[in-house]
Coordinates of C-alpha atoms in Angstrom, one line a residue:
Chain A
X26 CA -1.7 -14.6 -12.1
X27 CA 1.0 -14.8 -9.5
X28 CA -0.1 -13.1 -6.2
X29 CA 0.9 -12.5 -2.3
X30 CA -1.0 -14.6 0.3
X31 CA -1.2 -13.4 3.5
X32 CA -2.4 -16.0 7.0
X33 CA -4.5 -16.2 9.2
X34 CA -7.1 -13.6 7.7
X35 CA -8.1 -12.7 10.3
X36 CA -6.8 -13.1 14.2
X37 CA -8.3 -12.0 17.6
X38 CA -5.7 -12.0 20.3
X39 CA -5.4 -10.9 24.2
X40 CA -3.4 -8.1 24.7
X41 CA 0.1 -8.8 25.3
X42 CA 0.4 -12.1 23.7
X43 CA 2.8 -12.7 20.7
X44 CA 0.9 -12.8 17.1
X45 CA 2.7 -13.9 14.1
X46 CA 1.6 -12.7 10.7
X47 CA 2.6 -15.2 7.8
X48 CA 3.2 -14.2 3.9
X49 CA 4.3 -15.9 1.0
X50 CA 5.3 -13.3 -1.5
X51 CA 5.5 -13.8 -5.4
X52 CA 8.0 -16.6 -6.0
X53 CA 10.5 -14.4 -7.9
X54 CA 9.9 -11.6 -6.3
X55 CA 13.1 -10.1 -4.1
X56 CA 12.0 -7.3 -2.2
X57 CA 9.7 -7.8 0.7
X58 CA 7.4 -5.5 2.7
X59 CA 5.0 -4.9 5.9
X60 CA 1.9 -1.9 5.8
X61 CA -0.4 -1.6 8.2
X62 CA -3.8 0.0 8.3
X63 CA -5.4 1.2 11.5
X64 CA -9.6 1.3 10.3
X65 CA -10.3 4.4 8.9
X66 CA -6.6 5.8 8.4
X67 CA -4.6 5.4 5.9
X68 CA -2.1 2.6 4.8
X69 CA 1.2 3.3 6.3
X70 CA 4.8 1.3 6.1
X71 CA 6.6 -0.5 8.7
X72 CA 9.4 -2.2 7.2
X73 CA 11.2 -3.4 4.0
X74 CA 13.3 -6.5 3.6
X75 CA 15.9 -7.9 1.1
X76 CA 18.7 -10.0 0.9
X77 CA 17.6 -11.4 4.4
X78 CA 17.9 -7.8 5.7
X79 CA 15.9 -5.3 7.2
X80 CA 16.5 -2.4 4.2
X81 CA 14.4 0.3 6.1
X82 CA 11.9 0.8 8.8
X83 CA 9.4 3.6 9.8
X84 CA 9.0 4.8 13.7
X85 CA 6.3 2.1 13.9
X86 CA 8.6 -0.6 13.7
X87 CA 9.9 -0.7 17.0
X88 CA 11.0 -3.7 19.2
X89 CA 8.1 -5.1 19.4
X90 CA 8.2 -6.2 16.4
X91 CA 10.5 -8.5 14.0
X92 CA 10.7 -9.9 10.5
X93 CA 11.8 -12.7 9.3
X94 CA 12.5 -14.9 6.2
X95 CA 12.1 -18.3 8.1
X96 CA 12.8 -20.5 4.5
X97 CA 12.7 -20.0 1.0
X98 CA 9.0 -19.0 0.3
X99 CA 7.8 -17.4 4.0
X100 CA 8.0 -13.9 5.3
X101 CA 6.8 -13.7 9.0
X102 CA 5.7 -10.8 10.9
X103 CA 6.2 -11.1 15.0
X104 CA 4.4 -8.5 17.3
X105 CA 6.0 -9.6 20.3
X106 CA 3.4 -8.3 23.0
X107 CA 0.4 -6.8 21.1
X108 CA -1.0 -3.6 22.6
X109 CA -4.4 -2.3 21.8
X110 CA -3.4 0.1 19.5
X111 CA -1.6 -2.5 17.3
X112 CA -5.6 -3.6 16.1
X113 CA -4.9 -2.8 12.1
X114 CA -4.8 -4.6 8.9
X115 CA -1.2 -5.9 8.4
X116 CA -0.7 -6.3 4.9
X117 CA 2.4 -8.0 3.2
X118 CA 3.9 -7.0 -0.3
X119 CA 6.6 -8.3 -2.8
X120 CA 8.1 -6.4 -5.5
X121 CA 10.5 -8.0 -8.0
X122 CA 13.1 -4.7 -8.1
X123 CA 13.7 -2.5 -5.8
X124 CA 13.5 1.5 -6.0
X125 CA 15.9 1.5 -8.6
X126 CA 13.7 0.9 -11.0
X127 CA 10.6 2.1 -9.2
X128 CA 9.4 -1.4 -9.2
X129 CA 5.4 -2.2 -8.7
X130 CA 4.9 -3.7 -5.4
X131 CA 1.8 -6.2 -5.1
X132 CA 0.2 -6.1 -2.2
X133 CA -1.7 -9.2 -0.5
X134 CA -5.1 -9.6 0.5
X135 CA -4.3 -8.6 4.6
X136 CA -4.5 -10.3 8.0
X137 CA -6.8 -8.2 10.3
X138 CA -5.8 -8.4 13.5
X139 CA -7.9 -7.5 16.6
X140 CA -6.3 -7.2 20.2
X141 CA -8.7 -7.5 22.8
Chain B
X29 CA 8.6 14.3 6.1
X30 CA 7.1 13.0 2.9
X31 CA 2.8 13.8 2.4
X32 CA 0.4 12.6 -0.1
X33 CA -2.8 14.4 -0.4
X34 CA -5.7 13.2 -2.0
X35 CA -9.4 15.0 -2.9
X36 CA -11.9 14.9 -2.7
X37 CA -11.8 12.8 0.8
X38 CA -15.2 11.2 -0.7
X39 CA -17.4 11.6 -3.9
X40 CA -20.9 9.9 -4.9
X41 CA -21.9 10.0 -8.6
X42 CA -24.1 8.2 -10.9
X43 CA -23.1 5.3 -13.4
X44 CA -22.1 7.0 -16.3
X45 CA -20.6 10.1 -14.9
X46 CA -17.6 11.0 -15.3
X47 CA -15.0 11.4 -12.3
X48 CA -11.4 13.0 -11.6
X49 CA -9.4 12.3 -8.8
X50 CA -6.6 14.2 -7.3
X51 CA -3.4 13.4 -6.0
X52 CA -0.3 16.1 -4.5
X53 CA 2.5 15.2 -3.3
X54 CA 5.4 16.7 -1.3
X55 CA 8.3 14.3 -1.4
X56 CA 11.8 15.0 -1.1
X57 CA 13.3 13.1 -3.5
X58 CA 10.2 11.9 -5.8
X59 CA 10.7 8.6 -8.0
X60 CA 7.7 7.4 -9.2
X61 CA 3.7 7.7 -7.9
X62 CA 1.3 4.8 -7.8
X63 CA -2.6 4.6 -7.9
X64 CA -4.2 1.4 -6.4
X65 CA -8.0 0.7 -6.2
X66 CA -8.8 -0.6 -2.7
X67 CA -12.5 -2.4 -2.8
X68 CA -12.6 -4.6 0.7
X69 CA -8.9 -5.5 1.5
X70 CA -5.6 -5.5 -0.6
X71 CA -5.1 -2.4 -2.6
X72 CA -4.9 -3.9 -6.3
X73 CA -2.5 -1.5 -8.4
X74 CA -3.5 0.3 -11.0
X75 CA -0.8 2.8 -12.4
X76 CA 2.9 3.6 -11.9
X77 CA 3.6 7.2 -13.2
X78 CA 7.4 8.4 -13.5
X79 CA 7.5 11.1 -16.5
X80 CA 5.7 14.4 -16.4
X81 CA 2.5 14.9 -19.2
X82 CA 2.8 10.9 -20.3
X83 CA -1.0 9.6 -19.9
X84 CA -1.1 5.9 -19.0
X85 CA -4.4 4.6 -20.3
X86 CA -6.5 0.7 -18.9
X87 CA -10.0 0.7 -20.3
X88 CA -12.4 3.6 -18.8
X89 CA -8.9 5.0 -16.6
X90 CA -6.0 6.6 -17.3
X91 CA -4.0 8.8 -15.3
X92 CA -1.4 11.9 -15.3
X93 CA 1.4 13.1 -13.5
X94 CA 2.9 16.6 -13.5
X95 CA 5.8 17.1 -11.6
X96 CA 6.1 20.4 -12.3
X97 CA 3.2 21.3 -10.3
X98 CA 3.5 18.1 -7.9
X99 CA 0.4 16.6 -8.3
X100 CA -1.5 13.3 -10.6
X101 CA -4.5 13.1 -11.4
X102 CA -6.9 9.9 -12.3
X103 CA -9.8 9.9 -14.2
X104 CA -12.6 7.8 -14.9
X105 CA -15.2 8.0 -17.6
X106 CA -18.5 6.5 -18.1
X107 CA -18.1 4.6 -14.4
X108 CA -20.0 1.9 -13.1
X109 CA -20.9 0.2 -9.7
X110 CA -17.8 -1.8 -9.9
X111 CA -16.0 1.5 -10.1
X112 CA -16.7 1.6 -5.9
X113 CA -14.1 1.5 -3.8
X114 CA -11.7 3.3 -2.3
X115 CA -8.8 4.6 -4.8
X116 CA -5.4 5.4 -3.2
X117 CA -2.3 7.6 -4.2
X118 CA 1.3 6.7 -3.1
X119 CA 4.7 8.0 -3.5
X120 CA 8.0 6.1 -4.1
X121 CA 11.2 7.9 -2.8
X122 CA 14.5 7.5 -3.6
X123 CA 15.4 6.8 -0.2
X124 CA 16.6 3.1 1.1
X125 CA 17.2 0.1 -1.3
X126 CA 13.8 -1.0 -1.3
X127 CA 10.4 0.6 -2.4
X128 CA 9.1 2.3 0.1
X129 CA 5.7 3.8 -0.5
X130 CA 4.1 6.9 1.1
X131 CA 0.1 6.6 0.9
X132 CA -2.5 9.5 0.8
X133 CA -5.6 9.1 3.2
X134 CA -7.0 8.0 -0.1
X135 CA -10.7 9.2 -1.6
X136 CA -13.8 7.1 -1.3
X137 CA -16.0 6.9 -4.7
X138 CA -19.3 5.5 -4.5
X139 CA -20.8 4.7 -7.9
X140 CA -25.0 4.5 -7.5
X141 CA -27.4 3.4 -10.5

């Protein structure tokens, strides 16, 4: 079965370095997506992506970070100077359709990232 | 703002029992509401609910949505260890091109022998 895969799995990094999250969503899927989870809380949205766009993002996504779709199969997610706070489970999701057709999205298996 | 609510926050039953899980929403303009079972990292989906009293049914779960009332509800019967995890509820909105989906806090089951 087709599925997202998210790299590294897991990352420690010094606070204010640059971290970038890597995903390869479902070949033919179109819509692409960031979530984070702080430990404990609950999953919450950062940002959507199609059509080599940003299509939406929450409060969270703010300078700091960026999104891109480098090539054909990659979707990167760049914290440019990590904080503390940004310590969470990033997780990267594909859908085929967007909300339109209330599409499932597929989530991958996360990248936890800890900023010392 | 959009809010998902989900109860009980945590719940610990014995194989074979029988659970129900809830899920209410307040959206603005509701599209569709997910369920996804979250063991140790990705939330793996489960259901997609858009029409009011339809029951979507996989094995031992199946779920409702009423959208009169604003909430869903999943049950599942005769559960086993496997059953563990953590099971969340999301919303999709008819905001944005994309979906974009709004999570409850989610609710903890713990199946014991």
């Amino acid at each position: 079965e087709p599925e997202v895969t998210q790299t590294p799995s897991h990352q420690v990094t010094q606070m204010g370095q640059e971290v970038i999250l890597r995903c390869v969503p479902i070949s033919n899927h179109l819509y692409f997506y960031w979530y984070r989870q702080i430990l404990g809380q609950k999953v919450e949205f950062l940002v959507s992506f199609y059509n080599n766009e940003i299509s939406e993002k929450s409060e969270i996504f703010d300078d700091q970070f960026s999104v891109e779709r480098p090539d054909g199969s990659n979707f990167t997610l760049k914290i440019r100077s990590t904080k503390l706070e940004d310590s969470a489970m990033y997780f990267c999701a594909s859908s085929a359709l967007g909300r339109a057709s209330g599409n499932t999205i597929y989530f991958g298996e996360g990248s936890w990232l800890t900023v010392v | 703002e959009d809010k998902v609510v989900q109860s009980p926050l945590s719940l610990v039953v014995h194989e074979g029992d029988t659970v129900t899980l809830n899920c209410s929403y307040e959206v603005t303009n509701f599209r569709s509401l997910l369920w996804y079972k979250q063991e140790k990292k990705a939330p793996t989906f489960l259901f997609m609910l858009t029409s009011s009293g339809i029951e979507k049914k996989s094995g031992r779960l199946s779920s409702i949505l009423d959208k009169k009332e604003l909430f869903s509800i999943l049950n599942i019967t005769a559960t086993q260890t496997g059953d563990s995890a953590v099971y969340l509820c999301a919303e999709i909105s008819n905001t944005g091109t994309a979906s974009k989906l709004t999570f409850g806090t989610g609710t903890r089951l713990q199946v014991t022998l």
